[in-house]
mmCIF file of C-alpha atoms and ligand atoms in Angstrom:
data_model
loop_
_atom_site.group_PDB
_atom_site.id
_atom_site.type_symbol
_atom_site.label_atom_id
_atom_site.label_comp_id
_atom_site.label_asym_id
_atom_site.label_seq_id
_atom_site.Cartn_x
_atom_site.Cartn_y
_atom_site.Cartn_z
ATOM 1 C CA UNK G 1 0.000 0.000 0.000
ATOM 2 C CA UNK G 2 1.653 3.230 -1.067
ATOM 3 C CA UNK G 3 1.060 6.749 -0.119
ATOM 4 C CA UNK G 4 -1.184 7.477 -2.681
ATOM 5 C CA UNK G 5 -3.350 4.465 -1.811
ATOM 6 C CA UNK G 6 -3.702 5.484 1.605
ATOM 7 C CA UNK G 7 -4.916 8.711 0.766
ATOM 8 C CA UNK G 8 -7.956 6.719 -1.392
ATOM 9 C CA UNK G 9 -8.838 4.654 1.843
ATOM 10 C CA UNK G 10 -8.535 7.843 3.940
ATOM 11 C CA UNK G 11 -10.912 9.783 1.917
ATOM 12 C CA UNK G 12 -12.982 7.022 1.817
ATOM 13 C CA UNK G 13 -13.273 6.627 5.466
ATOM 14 C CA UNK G 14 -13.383 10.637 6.173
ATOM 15 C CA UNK G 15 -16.018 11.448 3.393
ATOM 16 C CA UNK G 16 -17.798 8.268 2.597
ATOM 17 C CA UNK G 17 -17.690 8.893 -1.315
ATOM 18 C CA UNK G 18 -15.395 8.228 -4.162
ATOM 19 C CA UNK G 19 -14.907 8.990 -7.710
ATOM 20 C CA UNK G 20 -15.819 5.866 -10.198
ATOM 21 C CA UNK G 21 -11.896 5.839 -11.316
ATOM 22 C CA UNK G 22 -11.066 5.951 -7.479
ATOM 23 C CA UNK G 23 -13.105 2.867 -6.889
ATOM 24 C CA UNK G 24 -11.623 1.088 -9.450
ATOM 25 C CA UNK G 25 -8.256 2.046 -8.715
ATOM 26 C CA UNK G 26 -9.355 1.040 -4.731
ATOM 27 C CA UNK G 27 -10.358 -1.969 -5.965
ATOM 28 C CA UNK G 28 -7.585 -2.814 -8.433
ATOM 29 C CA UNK G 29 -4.628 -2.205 -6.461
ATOM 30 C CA UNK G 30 -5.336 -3.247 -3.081
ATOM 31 C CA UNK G 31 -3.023 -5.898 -1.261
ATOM 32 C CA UNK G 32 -3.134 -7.811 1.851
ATOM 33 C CA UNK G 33 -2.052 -4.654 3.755
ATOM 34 C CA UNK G 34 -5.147 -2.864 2.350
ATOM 35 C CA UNK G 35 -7.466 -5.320 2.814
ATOM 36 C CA UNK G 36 -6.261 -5.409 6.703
ATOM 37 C CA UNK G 37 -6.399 -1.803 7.217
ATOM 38 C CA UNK G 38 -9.702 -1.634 5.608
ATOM 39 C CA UNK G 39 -11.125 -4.599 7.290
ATOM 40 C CA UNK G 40 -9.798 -3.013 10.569
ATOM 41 C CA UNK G 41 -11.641 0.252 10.004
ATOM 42 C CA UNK G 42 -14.689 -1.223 8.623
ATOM 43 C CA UNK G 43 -15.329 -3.188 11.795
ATOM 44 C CA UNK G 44 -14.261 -0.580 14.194
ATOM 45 C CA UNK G 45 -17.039 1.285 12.348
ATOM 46 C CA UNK G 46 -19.622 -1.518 12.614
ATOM 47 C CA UNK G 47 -18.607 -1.928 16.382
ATOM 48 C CA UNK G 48 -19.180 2.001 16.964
ATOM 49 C CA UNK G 49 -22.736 1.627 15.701
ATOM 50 C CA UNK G 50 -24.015 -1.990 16.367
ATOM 51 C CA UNK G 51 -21.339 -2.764 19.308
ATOM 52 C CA UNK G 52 -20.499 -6.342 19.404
ATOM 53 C CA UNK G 53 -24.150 -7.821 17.984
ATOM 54 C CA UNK G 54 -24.638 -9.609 14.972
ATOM 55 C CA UNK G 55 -28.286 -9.486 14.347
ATOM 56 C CA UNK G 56 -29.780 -12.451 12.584
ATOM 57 C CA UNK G 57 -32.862 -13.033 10.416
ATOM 58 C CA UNK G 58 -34.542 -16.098 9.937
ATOM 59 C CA UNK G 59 -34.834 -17.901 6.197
ATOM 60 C CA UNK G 60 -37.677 -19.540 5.022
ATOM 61 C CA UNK G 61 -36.737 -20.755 1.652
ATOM 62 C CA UNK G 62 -40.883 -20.887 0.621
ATOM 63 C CA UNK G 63 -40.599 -21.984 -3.061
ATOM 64 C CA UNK G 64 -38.025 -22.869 -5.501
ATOM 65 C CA UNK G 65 -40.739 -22.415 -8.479
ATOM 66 C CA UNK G 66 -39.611 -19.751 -10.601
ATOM 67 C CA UNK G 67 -40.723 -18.166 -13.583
ATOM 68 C CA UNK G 68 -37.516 -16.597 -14.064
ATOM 69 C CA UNK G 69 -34.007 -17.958 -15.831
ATOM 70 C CA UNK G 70 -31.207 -15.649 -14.384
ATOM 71 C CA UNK G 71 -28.186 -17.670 -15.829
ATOM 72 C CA UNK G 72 -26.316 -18.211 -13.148
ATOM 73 C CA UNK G 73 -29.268 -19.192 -10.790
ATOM 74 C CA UNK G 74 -29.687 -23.163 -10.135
ATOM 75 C CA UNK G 75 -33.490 -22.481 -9.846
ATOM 76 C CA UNK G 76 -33.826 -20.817 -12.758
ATOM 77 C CA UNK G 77 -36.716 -22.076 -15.135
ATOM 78 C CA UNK G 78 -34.836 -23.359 -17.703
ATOM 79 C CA UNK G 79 -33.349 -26.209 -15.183
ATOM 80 C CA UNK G 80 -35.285 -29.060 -16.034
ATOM 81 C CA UNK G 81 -32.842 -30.936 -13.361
ATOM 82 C CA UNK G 82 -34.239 -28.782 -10.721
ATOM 83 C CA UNK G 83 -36.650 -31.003 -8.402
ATOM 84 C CA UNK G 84 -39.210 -28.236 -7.600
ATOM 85 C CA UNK G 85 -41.081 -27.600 -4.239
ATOM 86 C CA UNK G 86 -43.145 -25.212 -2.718
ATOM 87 C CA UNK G 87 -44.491 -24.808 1.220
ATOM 88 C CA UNK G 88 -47.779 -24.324 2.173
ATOM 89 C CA UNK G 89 -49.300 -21.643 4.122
ATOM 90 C CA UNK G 90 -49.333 -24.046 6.753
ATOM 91 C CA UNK G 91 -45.924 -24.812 6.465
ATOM 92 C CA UNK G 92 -44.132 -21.313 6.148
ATOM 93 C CA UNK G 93 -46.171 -20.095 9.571
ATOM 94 C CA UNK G 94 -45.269 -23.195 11.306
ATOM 95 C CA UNK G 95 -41.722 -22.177 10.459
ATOM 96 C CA UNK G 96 -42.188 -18.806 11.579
ATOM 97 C CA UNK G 97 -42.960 -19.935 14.940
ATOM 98 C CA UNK G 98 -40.204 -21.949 15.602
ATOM 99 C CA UNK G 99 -38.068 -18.848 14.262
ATOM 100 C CA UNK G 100 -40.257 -16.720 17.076
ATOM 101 C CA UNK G 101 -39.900 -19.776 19.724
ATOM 102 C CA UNK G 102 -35.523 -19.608 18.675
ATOM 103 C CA UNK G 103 -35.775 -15.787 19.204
ATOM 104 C CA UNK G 104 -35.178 -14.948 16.180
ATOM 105 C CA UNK G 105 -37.144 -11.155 15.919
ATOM 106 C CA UNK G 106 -37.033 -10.747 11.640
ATOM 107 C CA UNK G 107 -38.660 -13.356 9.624
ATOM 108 C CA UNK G 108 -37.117 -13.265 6.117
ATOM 109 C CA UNK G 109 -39.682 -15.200 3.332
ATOM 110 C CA UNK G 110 -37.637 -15.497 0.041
ATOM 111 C CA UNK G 111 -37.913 -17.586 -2.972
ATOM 112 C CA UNK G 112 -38.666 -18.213 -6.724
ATOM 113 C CA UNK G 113 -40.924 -16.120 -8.614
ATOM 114 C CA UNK G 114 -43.758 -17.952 -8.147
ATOM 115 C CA UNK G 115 -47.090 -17.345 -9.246
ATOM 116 C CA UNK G 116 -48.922 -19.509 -6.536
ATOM 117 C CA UNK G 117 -47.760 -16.024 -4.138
ATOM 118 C CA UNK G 118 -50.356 -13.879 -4.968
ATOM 119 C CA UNK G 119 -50.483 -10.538 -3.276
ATOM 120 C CA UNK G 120 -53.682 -12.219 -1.664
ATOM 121 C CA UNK G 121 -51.416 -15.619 -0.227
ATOM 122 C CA UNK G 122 -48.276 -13.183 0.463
ATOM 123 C CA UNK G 123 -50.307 -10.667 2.280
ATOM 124 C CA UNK G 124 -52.393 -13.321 4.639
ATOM 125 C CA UNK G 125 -49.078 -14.701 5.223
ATOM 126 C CA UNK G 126 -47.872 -11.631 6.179
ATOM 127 C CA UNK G 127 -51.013 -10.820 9.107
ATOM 128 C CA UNK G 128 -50.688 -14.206 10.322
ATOM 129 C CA UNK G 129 -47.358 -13.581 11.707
ATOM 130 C CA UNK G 130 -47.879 -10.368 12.818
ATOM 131 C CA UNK G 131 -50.990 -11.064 14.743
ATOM 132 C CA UNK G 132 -48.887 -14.183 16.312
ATOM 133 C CA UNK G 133 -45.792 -12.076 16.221
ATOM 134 C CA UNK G 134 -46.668 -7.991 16.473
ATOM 135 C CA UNK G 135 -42.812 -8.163 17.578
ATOM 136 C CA UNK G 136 -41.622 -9.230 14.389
ATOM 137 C CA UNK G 137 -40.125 -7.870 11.862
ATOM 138 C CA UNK G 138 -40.770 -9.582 8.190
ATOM 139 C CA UNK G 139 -38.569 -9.316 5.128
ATOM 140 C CA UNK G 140 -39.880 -10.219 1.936
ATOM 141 C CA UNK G 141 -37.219 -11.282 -0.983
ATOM 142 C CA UNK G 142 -39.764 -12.363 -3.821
ATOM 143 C CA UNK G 143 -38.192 -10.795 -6.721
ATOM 144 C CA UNK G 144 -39.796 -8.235 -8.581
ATOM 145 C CA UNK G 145 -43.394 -7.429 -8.316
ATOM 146 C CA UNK G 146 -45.579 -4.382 -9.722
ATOM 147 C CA UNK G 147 -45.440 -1.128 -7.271
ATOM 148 C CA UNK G 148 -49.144 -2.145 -6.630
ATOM 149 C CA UNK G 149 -48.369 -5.519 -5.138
ATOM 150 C CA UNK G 150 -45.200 -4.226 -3.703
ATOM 151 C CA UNK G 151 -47.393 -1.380 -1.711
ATOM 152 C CA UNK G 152 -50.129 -4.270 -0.978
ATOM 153 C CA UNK G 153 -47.423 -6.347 0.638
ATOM 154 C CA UNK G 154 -46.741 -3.354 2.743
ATOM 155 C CA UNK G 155 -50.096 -2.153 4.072
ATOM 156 C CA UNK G 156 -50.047 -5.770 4.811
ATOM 157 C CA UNK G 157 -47.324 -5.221 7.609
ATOM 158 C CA UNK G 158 -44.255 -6.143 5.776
ATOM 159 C CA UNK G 159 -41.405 -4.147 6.831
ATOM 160 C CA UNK G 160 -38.312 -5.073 4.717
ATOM 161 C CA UNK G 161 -37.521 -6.098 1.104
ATOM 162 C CA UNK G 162 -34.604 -7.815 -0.191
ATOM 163 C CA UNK G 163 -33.596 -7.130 -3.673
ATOM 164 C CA UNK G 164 -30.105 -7.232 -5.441
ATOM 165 C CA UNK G 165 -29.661 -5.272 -7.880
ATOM 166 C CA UNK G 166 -27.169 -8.308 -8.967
ATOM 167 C CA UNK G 167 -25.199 -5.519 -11.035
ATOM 168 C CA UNK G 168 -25.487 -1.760 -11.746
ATOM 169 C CA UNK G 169 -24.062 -1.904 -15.366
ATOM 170 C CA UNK G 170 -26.770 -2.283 -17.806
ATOM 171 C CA UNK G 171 -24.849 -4.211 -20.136
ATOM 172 C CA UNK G 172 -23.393 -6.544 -17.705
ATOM 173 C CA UNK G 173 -26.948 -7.126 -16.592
ATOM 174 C CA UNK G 174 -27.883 -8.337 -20.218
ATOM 175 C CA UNK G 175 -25.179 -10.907 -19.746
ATOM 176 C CA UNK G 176 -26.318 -12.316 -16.700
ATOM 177 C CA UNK G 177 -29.997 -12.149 -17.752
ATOM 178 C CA UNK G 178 -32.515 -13.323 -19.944
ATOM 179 C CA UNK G 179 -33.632 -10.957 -22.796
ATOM 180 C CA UNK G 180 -37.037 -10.788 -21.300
ATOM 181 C CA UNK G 181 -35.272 -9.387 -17.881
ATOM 182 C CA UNK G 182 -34.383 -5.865 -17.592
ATOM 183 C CA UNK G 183 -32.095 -3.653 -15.852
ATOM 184 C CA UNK G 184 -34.173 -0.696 -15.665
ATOM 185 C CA UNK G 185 -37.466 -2.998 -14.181
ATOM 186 C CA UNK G 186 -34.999 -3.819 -11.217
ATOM 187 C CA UNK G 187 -33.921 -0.905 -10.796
ATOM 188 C CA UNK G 188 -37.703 0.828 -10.925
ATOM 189 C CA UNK G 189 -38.471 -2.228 -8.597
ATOM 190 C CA UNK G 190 -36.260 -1.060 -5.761
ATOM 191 C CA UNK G 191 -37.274 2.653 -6.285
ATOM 192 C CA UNK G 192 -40.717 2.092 -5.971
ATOM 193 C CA UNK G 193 -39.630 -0.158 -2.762
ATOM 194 C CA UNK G 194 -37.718 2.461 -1.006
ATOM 195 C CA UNK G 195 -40.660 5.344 -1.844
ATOM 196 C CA UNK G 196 -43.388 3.045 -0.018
ATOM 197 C CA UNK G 197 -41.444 2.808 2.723
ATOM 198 C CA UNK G 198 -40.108 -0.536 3.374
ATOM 199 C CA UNK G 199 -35.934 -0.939 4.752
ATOM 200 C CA UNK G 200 -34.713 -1.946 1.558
ATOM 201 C CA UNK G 201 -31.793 -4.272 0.725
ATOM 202 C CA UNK G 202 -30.269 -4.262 -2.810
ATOM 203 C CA UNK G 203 -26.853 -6.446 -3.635
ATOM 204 C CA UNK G 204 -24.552 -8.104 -5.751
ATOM 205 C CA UNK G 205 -22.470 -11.289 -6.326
ATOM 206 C CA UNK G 206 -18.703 -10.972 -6.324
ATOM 207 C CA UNK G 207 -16.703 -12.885 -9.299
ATOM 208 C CA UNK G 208 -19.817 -13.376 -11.369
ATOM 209 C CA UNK G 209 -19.466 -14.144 -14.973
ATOM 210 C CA UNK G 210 -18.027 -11.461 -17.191
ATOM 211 C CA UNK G 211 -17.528 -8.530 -14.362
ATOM 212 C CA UNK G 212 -15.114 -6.004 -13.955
ATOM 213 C CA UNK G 213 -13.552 -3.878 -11.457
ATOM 214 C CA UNK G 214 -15.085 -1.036 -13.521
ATOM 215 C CA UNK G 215 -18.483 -2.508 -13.072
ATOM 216 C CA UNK G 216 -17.795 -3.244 -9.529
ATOM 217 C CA UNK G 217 -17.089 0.666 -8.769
ATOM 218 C CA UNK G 218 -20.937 1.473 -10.278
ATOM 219 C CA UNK G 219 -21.756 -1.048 -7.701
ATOM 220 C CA UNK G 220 -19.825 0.743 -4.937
ATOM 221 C CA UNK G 221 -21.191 4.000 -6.477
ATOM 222 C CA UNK G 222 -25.112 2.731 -6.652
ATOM 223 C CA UNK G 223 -24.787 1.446 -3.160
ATOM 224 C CA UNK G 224 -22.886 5.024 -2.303
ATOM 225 C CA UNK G 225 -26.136 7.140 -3.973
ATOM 226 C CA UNK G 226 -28.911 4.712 -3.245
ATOM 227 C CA UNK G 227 -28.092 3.992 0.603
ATOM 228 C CA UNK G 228 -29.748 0.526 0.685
ATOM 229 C CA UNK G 229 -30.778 -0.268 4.724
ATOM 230 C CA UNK G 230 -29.619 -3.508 3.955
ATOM 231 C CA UNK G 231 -26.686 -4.887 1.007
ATOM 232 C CA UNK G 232 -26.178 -8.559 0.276
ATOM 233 C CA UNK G 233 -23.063 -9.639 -1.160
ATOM 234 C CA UNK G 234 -21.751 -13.171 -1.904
ATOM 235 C CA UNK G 235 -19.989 -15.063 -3.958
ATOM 236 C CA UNK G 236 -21.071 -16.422 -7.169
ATOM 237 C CA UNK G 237 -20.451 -19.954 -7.301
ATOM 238 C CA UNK G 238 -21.740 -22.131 -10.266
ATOM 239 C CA UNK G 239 -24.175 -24.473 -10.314
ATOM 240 C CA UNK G 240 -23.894 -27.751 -12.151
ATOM 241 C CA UNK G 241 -27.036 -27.283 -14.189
ATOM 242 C CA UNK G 242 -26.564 -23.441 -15.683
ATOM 243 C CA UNK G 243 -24.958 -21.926 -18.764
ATOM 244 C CA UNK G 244 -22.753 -20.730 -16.025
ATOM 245 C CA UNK G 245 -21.265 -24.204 -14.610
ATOM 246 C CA UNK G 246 -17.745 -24.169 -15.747
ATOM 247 C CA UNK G 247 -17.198 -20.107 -14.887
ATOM 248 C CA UNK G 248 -14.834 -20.120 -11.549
ATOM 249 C CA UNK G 249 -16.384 -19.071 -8.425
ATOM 250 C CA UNK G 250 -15.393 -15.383 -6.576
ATOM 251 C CA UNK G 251 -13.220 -15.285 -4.257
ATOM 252 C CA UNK G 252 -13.770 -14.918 -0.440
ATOM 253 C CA UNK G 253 -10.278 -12.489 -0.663
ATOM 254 C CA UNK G 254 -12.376 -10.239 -2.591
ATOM 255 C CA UNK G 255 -16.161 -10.535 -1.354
ATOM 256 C CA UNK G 256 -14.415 -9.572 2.258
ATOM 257 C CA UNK G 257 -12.969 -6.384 0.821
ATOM 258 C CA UNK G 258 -16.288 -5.611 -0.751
ATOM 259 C CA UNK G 259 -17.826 -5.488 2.481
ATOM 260 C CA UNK G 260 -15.095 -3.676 4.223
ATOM 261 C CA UNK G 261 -15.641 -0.974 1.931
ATOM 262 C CA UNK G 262 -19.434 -0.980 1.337
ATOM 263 C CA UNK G 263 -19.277 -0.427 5.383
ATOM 264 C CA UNK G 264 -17.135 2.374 5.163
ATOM 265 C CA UNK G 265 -19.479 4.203 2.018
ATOM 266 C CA UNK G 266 -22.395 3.778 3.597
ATOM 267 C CA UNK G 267 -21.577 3.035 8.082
ATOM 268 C CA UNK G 268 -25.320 2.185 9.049
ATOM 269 C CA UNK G 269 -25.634 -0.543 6.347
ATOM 270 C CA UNK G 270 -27.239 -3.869 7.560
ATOM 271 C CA UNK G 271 -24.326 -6.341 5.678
ATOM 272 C CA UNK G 272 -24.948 -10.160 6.477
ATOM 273 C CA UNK G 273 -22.320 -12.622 5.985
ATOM 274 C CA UNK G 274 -24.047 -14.509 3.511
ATOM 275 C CA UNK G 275 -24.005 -18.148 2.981
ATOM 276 C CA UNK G 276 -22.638 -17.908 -0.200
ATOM 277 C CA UNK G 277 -19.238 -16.879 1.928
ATOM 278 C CA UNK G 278 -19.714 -20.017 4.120
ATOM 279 C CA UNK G 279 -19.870 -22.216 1.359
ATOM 280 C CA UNK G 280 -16.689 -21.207 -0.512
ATOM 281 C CA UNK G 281 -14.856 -21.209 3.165
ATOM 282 C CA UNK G 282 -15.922 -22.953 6.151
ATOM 283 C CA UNK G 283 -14.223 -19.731 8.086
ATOM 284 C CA UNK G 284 -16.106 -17.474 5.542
ATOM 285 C CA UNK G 285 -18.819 -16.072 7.570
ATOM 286 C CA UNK G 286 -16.179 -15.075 10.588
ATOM 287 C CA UNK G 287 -14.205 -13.461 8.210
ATOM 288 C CA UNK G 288 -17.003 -11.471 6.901
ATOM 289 C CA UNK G 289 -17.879 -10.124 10.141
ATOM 290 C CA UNK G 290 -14.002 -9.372 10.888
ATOM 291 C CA UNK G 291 -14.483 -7.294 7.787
ATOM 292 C CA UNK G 292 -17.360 -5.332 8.770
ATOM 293 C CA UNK G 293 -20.547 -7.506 8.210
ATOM 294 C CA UNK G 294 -22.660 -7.584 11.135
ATOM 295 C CA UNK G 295 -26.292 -10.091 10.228
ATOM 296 C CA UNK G 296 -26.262 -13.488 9.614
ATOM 297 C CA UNK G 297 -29.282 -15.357 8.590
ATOM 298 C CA UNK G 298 -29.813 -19.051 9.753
ATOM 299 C CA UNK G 299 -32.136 -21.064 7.544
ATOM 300 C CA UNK G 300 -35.415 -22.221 8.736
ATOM 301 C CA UNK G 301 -36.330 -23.961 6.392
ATOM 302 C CA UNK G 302 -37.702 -27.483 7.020
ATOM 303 C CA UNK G 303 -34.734 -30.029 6.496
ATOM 304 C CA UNK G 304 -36.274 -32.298 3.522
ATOM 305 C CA UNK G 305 -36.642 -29.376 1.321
ATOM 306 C CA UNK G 306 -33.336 -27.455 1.794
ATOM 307 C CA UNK G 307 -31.407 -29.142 -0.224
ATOM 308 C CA UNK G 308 -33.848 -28.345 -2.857
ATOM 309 C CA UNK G 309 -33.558 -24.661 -2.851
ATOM 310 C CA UNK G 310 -30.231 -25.061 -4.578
ATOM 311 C CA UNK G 311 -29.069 -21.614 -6.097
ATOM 312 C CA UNK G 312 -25.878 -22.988 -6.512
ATOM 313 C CA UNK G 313 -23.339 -25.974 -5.635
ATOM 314 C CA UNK G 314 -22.443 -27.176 -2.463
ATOM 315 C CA UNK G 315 -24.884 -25.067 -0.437
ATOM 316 C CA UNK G 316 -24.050 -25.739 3.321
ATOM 317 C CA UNK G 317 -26.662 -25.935 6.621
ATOM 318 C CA UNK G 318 -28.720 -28.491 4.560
ATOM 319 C CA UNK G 319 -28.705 -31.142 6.720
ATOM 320 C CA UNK G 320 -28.841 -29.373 10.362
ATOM 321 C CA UNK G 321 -32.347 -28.937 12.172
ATOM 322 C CA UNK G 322 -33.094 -25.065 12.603
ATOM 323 C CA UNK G 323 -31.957 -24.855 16.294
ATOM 324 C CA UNK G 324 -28.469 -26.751 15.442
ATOM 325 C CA UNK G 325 -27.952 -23.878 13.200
ATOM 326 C CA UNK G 326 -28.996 -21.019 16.186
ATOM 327 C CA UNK G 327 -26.375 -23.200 18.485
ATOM 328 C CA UNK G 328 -23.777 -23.898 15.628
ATOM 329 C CA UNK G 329 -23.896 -19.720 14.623
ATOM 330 C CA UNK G 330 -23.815 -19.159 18.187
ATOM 331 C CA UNK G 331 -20.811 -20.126 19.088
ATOM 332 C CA UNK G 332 -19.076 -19.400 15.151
ATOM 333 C CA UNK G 333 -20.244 -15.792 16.646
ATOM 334 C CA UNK G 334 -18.093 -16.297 19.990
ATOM 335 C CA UNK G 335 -15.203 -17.469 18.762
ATOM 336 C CA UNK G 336 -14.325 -14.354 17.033
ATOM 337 C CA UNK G 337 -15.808 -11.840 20.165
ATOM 338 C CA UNK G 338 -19.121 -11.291 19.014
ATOM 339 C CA UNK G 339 -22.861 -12.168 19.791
ATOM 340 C CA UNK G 340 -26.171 -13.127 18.261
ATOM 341 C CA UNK G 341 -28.593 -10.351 18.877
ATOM 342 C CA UNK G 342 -32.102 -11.574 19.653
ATOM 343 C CA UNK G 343 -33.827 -8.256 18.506
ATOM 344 C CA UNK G 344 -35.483 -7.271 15.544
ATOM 345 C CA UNK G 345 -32.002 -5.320 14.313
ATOM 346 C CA UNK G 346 -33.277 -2.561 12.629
ATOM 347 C CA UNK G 347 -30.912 0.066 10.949
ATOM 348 C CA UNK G 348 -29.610 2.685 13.286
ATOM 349 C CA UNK G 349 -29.158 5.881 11.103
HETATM 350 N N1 SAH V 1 -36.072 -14.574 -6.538
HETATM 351 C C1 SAH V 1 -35.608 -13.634 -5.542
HETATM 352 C C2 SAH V 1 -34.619 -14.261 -4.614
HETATM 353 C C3 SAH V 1 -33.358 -14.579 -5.341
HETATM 354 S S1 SAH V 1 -32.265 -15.693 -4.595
HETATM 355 C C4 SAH V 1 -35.050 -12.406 -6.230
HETATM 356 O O1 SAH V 1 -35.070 -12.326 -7.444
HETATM 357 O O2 SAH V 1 -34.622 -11.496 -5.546
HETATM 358 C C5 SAH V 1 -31.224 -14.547 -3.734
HETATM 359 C C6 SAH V 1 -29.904 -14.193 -4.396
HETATM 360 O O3 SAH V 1 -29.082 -15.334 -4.572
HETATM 361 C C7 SAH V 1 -29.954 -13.599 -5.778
HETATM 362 O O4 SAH V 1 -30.323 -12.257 -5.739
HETATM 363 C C8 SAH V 1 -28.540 -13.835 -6.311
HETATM 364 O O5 SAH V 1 -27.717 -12.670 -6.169
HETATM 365 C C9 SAH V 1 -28.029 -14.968 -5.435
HETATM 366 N N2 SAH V 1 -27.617 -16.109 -6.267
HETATM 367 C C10 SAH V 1 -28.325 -16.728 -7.237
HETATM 368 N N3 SAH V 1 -27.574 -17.656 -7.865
HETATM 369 C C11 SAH V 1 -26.346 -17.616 -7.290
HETATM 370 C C12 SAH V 1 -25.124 -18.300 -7.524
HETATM 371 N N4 SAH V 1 -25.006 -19.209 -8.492
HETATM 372 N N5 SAH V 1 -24.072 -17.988 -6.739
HETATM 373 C C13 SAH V 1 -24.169 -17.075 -5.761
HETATM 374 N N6 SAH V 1 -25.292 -16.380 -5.503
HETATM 375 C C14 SAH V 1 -26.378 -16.637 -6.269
#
């Protein structure tokens, strides 16, 4: 790290805002020193705001059925492979309550783009747990949905939404996309989000086909303008049954340095440790809260169907009940100085 790189990181950490070219170059030329000082600042940052609590959101994987065909995604529609599966009402609120009876506080729903979720389903959902619940906090991640449905969801009760913007270059996008997907109908998606009012979460994958440092800086920069509540980054990894199965995977060197900076752009951010980064290193989730991440998000989905939802390869906590994972997370958590917070973990701006 030389003088001049130094300067970058400390206008980074003073003003919060860099030039595209300075991103790049940020990105570009770091080096284990960087990555350490960064790292070091990032979670000093974290720890200023959030103290030593990781908060953590509970996953019910609810479908796998998607009408969708993002390349790179193992569910995608095209995957004839893919053995498909979808919980009931019944189902997804029973899992809610052992999430509530764990202590977990945010109930995440997420899955395929499927067109058994109505606004009608989604929304009853939604009441159900919040009449059981009025303590909870639920986070949607359905993909994207018309403002209408989006605003439904919300008068419903729903408080968060997860949606990655998965790039910020448009043509990059078309790469990773089908032709009937577009760029600007995410991005309009998580507008409209943010303007009804729900903590928003966009995101990206690190190493995924055909990007760029350049592309990654209009990440850094979207996530810089847009000041997302919440930003999921992982690792791409390829699945077996995708156009995308002999690309190589990203690396955790660089997903960690992602999230060191994307702490120190934006400090309030919500950044889990996703398990995208504990499936490329069984250390990976420590070392993305030693770089500044501070959620993690234990699945809770029922065991015989985990293995199902299948984004990509390798996928790990597909075999372990929901309350190994609280235990195993726990004391991952621990190890490294820090603790689970049982609380709903909203943003603190
Ligand atoms: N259908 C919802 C939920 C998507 S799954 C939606 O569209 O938002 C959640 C995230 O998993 C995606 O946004 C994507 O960034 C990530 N993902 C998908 N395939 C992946 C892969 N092969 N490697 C790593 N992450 C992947």
């Amino acid at each position: 790290m030389d003088n001049q790189y130094k300067e970058l990181c400390e206008k980074l950490i003073k003003t919060h805002s860099l030039s595209l070219g300075e991103y790049e170059t940020l990105i570009g030329q770091r080096d284990e020193e960087a990555a350490k000082f960064l790292a070091g600042e990032a979670s000093r940052v974290s720890r200023s705001i959030y103290g030593n609590q990781i908060f953590v959101r509970g996953l019910i994987e609810i479908s796998n059925i998607c009408k969708n065909d993002c390349l790179y995604c193992g569910i995608r529609r095209s995957n004839r492979n893919c053995e498909r599966y979808r919980l009931s009402p019944e189902e997804i609120l029973e899992c809610a309550d052992v999430g509530y009876q764990l202590g977990y506080r945010t109930i995440v729903m997420q899955g395929g783009e499927d067109g058994f979720f109505t606004d009608e389903v989604v929304c009853g959902l939604i009441k159900k747990i919040k009449e059981a619940h009025p303590d909870v906090a639920v986070t949607l991640s359905l993909g994207e949905r018309s403002r209408e449905s989006y605003q439904a969801m919300f008068d419903a009760g729903a408080d968060r939404y997860l949606l990655r913007h998965e790039t910020a270059d448009e043509e990059h996008y078309k790469k990773l996309h089908p032709d009937f997907m577009s760029f600007q109908n995410r991005m309009e998606c998580l507008k409209n989000l943010k303007e009804i009012g729900y903590q928003v979460g966009c995101g990206f994958m690190v190493g995924s086909p055909y990007q760029t440092n350049a592309h990654l800086a209009k990440d850094l920069k979207f996530i810089e303008e847009f000041k997302p509540d919440m930003c999921g980054i992982g690792p791409f990894i390829p699945h077996h049954d995708t156009p995308f199965k002999d690309e190589p995977q990203g690396t955790v060197e660089l997903t960690c340095f992602l999230l060191s900076v994307i702490r120190l752009i934006y400090p309030p951010v919500l950044l889990p440790a996703t398990t995208a980064l504990g499936t490329i290193d069984p250390m990976g989730r420590e070392k993305g809260v030693l770089s500044g991440a501070n959620v993690i998000m234990p699945n809770l989905s029922p065991v015989d169907v985990r293995k199902q939802y299948e984004l990509y390869d390798n996928k790990i906590c597909t075999g372990e009940e929901s309350a190994e994972c609280r235990g195993c997370l726990e004391n991952r958590m621990r190890s490294i100085g820090y603790e689970i917070s049982l609380t709903r973990g909203d943003i603190q701006k």
